[in-house]
Coordinates of C-alpha atoms and ligand atoms in Angstrom, one line a residue:
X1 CA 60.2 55.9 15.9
X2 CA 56.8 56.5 15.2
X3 CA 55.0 59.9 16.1
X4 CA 52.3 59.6 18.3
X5 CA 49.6 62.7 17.9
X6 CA 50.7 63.3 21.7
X7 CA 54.0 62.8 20.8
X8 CA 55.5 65.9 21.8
X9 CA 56.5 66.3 25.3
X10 CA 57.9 62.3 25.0
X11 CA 61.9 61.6 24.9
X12 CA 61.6 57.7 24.4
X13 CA 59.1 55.6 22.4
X14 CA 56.7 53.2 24.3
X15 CA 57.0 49.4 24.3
X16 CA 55.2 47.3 21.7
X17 CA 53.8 45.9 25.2
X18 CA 52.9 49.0 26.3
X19 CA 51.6 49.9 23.3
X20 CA 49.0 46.8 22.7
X21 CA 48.1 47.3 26.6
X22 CA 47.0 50.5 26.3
X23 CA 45.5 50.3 22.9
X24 CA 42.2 50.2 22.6
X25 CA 41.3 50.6 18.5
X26 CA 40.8 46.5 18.1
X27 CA 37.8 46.7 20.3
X28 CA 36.3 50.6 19.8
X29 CA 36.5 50.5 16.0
X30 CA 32.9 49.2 16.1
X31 CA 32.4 53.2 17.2
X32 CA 33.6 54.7 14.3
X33 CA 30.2 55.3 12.6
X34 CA 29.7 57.2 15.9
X35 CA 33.1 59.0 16.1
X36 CA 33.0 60.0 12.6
X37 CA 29.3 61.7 13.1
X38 CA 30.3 63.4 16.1
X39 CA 33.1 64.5 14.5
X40 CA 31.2 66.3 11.7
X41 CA 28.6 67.6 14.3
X42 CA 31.5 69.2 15.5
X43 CA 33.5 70.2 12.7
X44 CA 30.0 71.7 11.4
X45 CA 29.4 73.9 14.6
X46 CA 33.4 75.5 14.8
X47 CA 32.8 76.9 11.3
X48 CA 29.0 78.1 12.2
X49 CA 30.8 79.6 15.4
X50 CA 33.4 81.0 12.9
X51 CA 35.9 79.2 15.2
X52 CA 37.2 77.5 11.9
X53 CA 36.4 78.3 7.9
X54 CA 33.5 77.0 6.0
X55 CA 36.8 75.8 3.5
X56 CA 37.9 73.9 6.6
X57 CA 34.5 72.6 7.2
X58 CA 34.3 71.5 3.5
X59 CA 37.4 69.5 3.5
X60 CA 36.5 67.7 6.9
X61 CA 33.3 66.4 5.5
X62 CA 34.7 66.0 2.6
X63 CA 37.3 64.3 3.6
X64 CA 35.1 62.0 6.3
X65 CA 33.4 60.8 3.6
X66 CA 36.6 59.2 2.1
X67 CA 37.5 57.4 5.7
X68 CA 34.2 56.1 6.2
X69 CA 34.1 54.7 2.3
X70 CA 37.5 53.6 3.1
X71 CA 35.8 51.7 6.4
X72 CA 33.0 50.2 4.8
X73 CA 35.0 49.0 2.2
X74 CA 37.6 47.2 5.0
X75 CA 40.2 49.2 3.2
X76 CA 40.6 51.2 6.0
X77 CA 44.2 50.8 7.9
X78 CA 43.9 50.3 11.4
X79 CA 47.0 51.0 13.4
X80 CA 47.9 50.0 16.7
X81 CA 50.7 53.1 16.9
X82 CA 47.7 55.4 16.6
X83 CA 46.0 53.6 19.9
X84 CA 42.2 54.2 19.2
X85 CA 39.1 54.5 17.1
X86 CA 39.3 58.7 17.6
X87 CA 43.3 58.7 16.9
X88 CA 43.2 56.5 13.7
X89 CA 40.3 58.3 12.3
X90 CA 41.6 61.6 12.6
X91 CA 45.5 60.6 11.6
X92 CA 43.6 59.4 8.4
X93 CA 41.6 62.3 8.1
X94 CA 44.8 64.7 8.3
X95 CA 46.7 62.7 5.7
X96 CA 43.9 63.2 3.1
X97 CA 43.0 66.8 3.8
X98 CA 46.2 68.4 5.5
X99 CA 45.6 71.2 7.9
X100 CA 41.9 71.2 8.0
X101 CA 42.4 67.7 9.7
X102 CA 44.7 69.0 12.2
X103 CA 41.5 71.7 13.2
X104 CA 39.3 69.2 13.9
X105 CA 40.0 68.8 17.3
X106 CA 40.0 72.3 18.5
X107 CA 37.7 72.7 21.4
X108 CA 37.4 68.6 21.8
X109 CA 39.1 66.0 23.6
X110 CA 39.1 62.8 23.1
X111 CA 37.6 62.4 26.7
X112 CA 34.2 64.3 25.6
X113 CA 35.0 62.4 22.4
X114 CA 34.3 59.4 23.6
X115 CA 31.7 59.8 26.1
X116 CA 29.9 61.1 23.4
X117 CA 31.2 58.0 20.7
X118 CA 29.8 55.3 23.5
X119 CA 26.3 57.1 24.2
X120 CA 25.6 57.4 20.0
X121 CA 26.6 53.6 20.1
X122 CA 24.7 52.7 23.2
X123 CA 21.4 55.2 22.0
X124 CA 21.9 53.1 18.8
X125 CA 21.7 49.7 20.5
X126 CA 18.8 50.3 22.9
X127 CA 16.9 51.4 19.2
X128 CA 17.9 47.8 18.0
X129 CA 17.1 46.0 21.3
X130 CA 13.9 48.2 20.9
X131 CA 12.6 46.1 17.6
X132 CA 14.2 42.8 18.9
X133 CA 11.6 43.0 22.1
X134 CA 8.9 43.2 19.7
X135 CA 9.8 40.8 17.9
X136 CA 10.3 38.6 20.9
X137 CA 6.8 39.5 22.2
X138 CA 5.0 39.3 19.1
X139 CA 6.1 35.7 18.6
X140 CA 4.9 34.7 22.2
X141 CA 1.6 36.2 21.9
X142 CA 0.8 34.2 18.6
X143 CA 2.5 31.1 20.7
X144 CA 0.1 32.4 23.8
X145 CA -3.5 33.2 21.0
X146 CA -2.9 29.6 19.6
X147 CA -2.8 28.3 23.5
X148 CA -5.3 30.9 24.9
X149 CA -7.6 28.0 26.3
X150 CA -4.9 25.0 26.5
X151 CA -4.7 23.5 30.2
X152 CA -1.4 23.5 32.1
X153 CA -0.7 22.5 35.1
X154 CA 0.2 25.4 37.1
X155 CA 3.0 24.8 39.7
X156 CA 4.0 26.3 43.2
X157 CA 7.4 24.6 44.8
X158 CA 7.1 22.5 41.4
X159 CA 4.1 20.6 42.8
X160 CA 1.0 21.1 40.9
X161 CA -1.1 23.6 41.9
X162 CA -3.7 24.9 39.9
X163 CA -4.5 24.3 36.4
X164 CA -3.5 27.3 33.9
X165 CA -3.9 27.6 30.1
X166 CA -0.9 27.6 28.6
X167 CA -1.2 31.2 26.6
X168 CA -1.4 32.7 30.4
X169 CA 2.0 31.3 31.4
X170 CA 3.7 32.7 28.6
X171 CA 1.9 36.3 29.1
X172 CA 3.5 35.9 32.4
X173 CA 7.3 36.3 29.8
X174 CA 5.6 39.0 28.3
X175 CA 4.7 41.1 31.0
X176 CA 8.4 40.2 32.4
X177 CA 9.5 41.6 29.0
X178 CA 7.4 44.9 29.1
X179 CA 9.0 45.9 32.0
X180 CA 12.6 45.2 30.2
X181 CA 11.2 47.4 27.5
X182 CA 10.3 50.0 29.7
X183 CA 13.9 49.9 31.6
X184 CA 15.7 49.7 28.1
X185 CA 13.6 53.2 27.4
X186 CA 14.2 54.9 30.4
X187 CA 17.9 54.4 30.3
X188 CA 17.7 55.7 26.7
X189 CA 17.0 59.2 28.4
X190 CA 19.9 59.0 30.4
X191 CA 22.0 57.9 27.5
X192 CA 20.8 60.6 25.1
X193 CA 22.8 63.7 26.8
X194 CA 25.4 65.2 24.9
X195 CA 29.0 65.0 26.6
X196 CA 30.7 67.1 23.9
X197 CA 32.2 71.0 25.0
X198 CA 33.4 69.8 28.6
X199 CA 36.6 68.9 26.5
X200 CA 39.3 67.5 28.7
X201 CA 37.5 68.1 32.3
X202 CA 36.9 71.7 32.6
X203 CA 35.2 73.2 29.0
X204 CA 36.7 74.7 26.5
X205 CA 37.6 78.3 25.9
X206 CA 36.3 78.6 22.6
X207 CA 32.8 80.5 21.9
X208 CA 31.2 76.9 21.0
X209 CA 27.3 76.1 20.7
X210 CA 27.0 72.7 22.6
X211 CA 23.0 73.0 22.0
X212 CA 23.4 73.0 18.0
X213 CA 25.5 70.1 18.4
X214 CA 23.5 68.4 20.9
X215 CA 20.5 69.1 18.3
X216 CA 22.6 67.8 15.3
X217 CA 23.3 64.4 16.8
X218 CA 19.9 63.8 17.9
X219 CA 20.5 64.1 21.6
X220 CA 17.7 65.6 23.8
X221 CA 19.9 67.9 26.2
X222 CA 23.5 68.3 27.0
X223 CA 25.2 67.0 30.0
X224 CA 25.4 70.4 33.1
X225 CA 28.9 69.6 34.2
X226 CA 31.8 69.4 32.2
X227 CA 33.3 66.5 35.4
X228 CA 31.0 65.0 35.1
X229 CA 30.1 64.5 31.7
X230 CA 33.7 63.0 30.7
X231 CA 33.8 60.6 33.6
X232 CA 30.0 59.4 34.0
X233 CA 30.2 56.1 32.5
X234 CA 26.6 55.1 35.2
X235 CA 24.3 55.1 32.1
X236 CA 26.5 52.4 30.7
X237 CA 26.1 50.6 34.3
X238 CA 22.3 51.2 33.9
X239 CA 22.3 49.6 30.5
X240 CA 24.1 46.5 32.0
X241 CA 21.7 46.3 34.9
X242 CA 19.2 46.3 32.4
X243 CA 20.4 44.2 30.6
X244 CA 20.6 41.4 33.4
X245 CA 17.1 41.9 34.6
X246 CA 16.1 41.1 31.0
X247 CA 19.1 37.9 31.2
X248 CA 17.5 36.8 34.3
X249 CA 14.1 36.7 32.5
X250 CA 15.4 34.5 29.3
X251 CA 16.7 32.6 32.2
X252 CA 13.8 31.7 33.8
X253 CA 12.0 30.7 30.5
X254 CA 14.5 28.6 29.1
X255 CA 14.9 27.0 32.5
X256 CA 11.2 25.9 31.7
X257 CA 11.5 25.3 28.4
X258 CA 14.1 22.9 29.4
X259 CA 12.0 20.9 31.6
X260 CA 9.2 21.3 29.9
X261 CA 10.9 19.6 26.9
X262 CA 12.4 16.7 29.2
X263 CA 11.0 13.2 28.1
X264 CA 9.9 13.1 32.2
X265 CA 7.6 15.9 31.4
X266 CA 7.3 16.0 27.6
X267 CA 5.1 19.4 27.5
X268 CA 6.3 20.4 24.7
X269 CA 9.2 19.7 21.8
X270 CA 11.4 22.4 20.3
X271 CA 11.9 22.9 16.4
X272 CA 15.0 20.6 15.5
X273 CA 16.9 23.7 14.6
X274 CA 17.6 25.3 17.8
X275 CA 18.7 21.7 19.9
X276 CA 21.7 19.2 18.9
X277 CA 22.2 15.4 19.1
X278 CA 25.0 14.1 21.1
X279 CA 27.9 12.2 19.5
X280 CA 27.7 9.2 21.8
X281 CA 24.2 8.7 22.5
X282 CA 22.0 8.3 19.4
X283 CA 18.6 8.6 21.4
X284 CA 19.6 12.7 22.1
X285 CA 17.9 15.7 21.5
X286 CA 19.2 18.4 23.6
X287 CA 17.9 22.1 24.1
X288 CA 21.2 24.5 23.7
X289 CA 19.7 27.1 22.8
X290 CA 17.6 27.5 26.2
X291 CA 20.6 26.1 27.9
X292 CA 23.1 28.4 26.2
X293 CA 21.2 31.3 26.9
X294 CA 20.4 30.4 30.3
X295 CA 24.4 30.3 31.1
X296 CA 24.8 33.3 28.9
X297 CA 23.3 35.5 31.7
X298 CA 26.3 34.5 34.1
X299 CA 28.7 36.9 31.5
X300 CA 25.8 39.7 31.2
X301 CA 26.1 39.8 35.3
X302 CA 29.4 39.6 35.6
X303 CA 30.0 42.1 33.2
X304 CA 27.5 44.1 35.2
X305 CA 29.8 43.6 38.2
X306 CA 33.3 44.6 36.2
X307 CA 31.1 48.4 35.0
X308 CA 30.2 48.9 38.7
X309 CA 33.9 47.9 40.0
X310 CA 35.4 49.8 37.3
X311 CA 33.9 53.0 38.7
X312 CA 33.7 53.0 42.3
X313 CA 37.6 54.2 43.2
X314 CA 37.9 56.4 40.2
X315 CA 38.6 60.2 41.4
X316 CA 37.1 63.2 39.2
X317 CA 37.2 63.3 36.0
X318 CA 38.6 61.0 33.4
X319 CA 41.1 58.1 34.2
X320 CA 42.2 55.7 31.4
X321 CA 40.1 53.1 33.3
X322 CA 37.2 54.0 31.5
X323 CA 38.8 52.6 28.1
X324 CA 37.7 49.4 29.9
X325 CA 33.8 50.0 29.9
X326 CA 33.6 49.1 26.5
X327 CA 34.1 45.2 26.1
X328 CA 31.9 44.6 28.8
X329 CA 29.6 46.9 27.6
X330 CA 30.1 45.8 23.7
X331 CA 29.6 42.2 24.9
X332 CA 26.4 42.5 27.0
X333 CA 24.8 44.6 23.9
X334 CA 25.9 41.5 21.5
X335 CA 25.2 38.9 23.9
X336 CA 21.2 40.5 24.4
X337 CA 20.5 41.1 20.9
X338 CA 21.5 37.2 19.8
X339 CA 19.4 36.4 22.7
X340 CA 16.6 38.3 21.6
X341 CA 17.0 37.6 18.1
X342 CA 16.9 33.6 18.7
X343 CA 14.4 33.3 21.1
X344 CA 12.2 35.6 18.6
X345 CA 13.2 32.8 16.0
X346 CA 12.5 30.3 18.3
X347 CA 9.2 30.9 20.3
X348 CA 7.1 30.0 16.5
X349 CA 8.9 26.8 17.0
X350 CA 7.3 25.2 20.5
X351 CA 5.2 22.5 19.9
X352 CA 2.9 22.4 22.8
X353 CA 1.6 19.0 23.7
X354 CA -1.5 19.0 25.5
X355 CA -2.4 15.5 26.2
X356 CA 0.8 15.5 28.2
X357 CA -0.3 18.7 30.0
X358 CA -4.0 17.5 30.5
X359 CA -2.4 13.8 31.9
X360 CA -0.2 16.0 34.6
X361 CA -3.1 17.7 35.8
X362 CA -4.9 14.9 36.3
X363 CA -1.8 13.4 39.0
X364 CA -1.9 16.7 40.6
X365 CA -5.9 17.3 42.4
X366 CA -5.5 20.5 40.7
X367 CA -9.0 21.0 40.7
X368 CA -8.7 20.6 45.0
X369 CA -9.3 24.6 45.6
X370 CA -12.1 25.0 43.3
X371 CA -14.0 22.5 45.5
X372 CA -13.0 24.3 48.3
X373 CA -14.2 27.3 47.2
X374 CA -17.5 25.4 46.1
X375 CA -18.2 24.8 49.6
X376 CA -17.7 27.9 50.8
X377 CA -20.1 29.4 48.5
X378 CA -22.3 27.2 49.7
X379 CA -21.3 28.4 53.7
X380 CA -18.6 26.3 54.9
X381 CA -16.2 28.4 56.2
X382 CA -12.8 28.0 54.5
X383 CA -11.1 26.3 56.7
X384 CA -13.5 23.6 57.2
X385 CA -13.9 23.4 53.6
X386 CA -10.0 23.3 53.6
X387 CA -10.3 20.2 55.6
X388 CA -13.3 18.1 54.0
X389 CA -11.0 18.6 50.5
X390 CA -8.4 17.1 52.2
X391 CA -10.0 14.0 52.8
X392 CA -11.7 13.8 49.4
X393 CA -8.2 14.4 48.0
X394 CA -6.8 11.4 50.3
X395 CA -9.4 9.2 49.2
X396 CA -9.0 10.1 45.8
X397 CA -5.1 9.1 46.1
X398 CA -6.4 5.8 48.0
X399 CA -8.3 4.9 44.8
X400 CA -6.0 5.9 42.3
X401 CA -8.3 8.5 40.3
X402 CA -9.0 12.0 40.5
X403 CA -11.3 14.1 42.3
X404 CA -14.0 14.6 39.6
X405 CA -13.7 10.4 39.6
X406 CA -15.4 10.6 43.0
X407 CA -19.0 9.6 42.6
X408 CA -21.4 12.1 44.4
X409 CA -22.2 10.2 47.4
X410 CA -18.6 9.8 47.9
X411 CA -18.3 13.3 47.5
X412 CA -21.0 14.0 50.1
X413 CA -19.1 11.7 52.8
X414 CA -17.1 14.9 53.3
X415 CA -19.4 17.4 53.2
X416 CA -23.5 17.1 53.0
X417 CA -23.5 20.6 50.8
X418 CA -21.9 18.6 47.9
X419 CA -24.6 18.3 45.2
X420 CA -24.7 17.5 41.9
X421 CA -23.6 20.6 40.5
X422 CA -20.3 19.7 41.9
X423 CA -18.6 17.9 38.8
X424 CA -18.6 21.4 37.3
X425 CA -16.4 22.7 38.9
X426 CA -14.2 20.2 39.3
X427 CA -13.4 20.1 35.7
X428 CA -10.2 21.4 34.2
X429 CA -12.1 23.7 31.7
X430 CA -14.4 24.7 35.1
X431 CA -11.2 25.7 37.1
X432 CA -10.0 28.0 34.0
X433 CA -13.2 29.5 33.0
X434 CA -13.9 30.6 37.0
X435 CA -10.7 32.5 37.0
X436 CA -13.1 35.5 35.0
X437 CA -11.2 39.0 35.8
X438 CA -8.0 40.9 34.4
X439 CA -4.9 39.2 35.3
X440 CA -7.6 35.7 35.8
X441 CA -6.3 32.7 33.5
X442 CA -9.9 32.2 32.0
X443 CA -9.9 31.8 28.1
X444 CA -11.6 34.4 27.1
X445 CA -9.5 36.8 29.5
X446 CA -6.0 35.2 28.1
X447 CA -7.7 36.4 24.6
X448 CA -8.2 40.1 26.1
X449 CA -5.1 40.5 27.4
X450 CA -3.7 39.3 24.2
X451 CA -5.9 41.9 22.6
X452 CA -4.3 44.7 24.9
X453 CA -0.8 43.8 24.5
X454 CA -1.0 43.7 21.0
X455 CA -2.3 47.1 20.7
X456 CA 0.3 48.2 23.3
X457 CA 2.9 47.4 20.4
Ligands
LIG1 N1 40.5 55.3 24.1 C1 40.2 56.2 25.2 C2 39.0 55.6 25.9 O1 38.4 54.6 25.5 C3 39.8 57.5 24.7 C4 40.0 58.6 25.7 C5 41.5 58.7 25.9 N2 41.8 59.9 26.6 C6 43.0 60.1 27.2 N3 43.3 61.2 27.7 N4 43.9 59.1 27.1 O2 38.6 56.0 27.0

């Protein structure tokens, strides 16, 4: 029978099933960078505290150093009987260095252990996702600089609308993305509390210094209730809601890349890299990526949904449901950072076409507000104007050309104010160039923005 470090009070062994359903070492080893720092934090502030000797001290780190040499090398033997990241690293610990081992857990549990294990991780993570963002931003505005003064046609209901340039639809992402930024870093302060001193549930009754700890690993203050602080798992709920928002925004952009990259539309074409052929028809070039990362949101929100389910019937403090925050949890952080990583890959890669945006906007009278608004600086009340646009567009579709096609006295069949400063405006580069304020698509506004944002980084 093998001895479980809670072994004690137990008269028969647990099953092998047992045993692998309650495990949980083959998913939380990725923590034990984490548990093994926390553990020294610890280990460092029971021997300032006196509570164990500075020889103790010495052979934990000393020790610690072997396991985690022992872990990078993949020498390290990780055992099922000793259920998780915390139990293996310590049974390990104790066989190298004896007693000193067995003293590491004075004044800890693993349920403050933990907590504290998942927020280094998760801190860790939101630092990655962090540079990843950047990345990802940095690549659209260079897409978005190159395109500052390329014409789109901008849709409503996915009917033309009004013409854009194609560097202020992809700020759109960007702005989309500073927000996700901004949720990743406010989360981070929620993360960054330390857990460690409300041991099982209630504190410990040792004289311990939970600021020096707090201070050692980095964290900015340490969690007020000791309840609390082992069965709060909403930071990790945050993360995942965050995490989603940011899913729903690759979601939306790959969505358009998709299209965009449809022969029907032919906007743009994607670097051969990220698409794949098919194996029956020769003619293929598909998007995955986009499309993979589209359906890739579906397991960020469902994990999402498991974190909030998880919690909402759990009584104070910890319950062993909590061991299953951490897939879902592992899996959005993995998921998010691929995501981020390709699509930071990816965005150098679109190759814009702009004859084919330029030949949309033609089909879609996309120039029809600017006249509008052309007559109504000129006193036609909108409306009106509204009205006489309609007709011009109606002819227009009668004839099979576009509104700057009209001649002028055609023009002025629907409104005598039309003069010959008209064809102005109803240029594409006319439209664009009107559009002159912050948030505007005009060029040279696209270029600001692009100006700002970089210096924002
Ligand atoms: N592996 C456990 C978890 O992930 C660690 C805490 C276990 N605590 C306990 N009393 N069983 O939550």
């Amino acid at each position: 029978m093998t001895t479980h470090t809670w072994s004690g009070r137990f008269s028969e062994p647990v099953s092998d099933l047992v045993k692998r359903y309650t495990a949980s070492v083959f998913f939380d080893q990725r923590m034990a960078a984490q548990d093994m720092r926390g553990s020294l934090a610890h280990a460092k502030m029971l021997a300032r505290q006196g509570i164990i000797s500075q020889d103790d001290f010495a052979a934990i780190e000393r020790g610690m150093a072997q396991v985690a040499a022992e872990i990078e090398a993949g020498t390290f033997n990780w055992n099922l009987d000793d259920e998780d990241v915390h139990l293996n690293i310590e049974k390990r610990l104790t066989a190298l260095i004896g007693d000193a081992g067995k003293r590491l857990h004075t004044g800890r549990s693993r349920n403050d252990q933990v907590a504290t294990d998942i927020r280094l991780w998760l801190r860790d993570t939101i630092d990655t996702l962090d540079t990843l963002f950047i990345d990802f931003i940095r690549a659209l505005l260079d897409v978005a600089e190159t395109h500052a003064a390329t014409p789109l046609p901008g849709f409503t209901h996915l009917q033309v609308a009004q013409p854009v340039t194609f560097g202020h639809h992809l700020l759109a992402y960007v702005e989309m993305l500073r927000r996700d930024r901004e949720r990743f870093a406010d989360c981070r302060k929620r993360v960054n509390r330390l857990p460690l001193g409300a041991a099982a549930l209630a504190g410990t009754t040792y004289p311990i210094d939970r600021e020096f700890v707090a201070q050692e690993l980095g964290f900015d203050s340490v969690c007020q209730n000791s309840l609390d602080a082992v069965s709060d798992r909403d930071f990790a709920i945050e993360f995942c809601a965050a995490a989603s928002l940011t899913m729903v925004h690759i979601s939306r952009f790959s969505e358009e890349l998709i299209l965009w990259m449809s022969p029907r539309v032919g906007f743009i074409d994607l670097a051969d890299r990220f698409c794949t052929g098919s194996s029956i028809m020769p003619q293929k070039k598909n998007p995955d990526v986009p499309e993979l990362a589209r359906g890739k949101s579906g397991r960020v929100f469902g994990h999402l949904m498991g974190l909030l389910t998880l919690m909402k019937g759990q009584p104070l403090a910890y319950n062993k449901d909590n061991q299953e925050d951490k897939e879902p949890l592992f899996d959005t952080a993995d998921t998010l950072v691929d995501t981020l990583r390709i699509f930071a890959d990816m965005a150098p890669g679109i190759r814009v076409k702009p004859e084919a945006m330029a030949a949309a906007l033609k089909q879609g009278y996309a120039t029809a507000t600017d006249l509008a608004d052309y007559l109504v600086k000129k006193g036609l009340p909108f409306r009106d104007a509204h009205e006489a646009v309609a007709r011009a567009v109606r002819t227009a579709e009668t004839k099979g050309c576009d509104l700057v096609d009209l001649s002028l006295a055609e023009l002025q069949s629907f409104s005598p104010l039309v003069g010959d400063d008209v064809f102005a405006v109803l240029t594409v580069e006319g439209s664009l160039a009107a559009r002159d304020h912050v948030g505007g698509t005009a060029p040279n506004q696209v270029k600001a923005a692009i100006a700002r944002l970089r210096a924002s980084l």
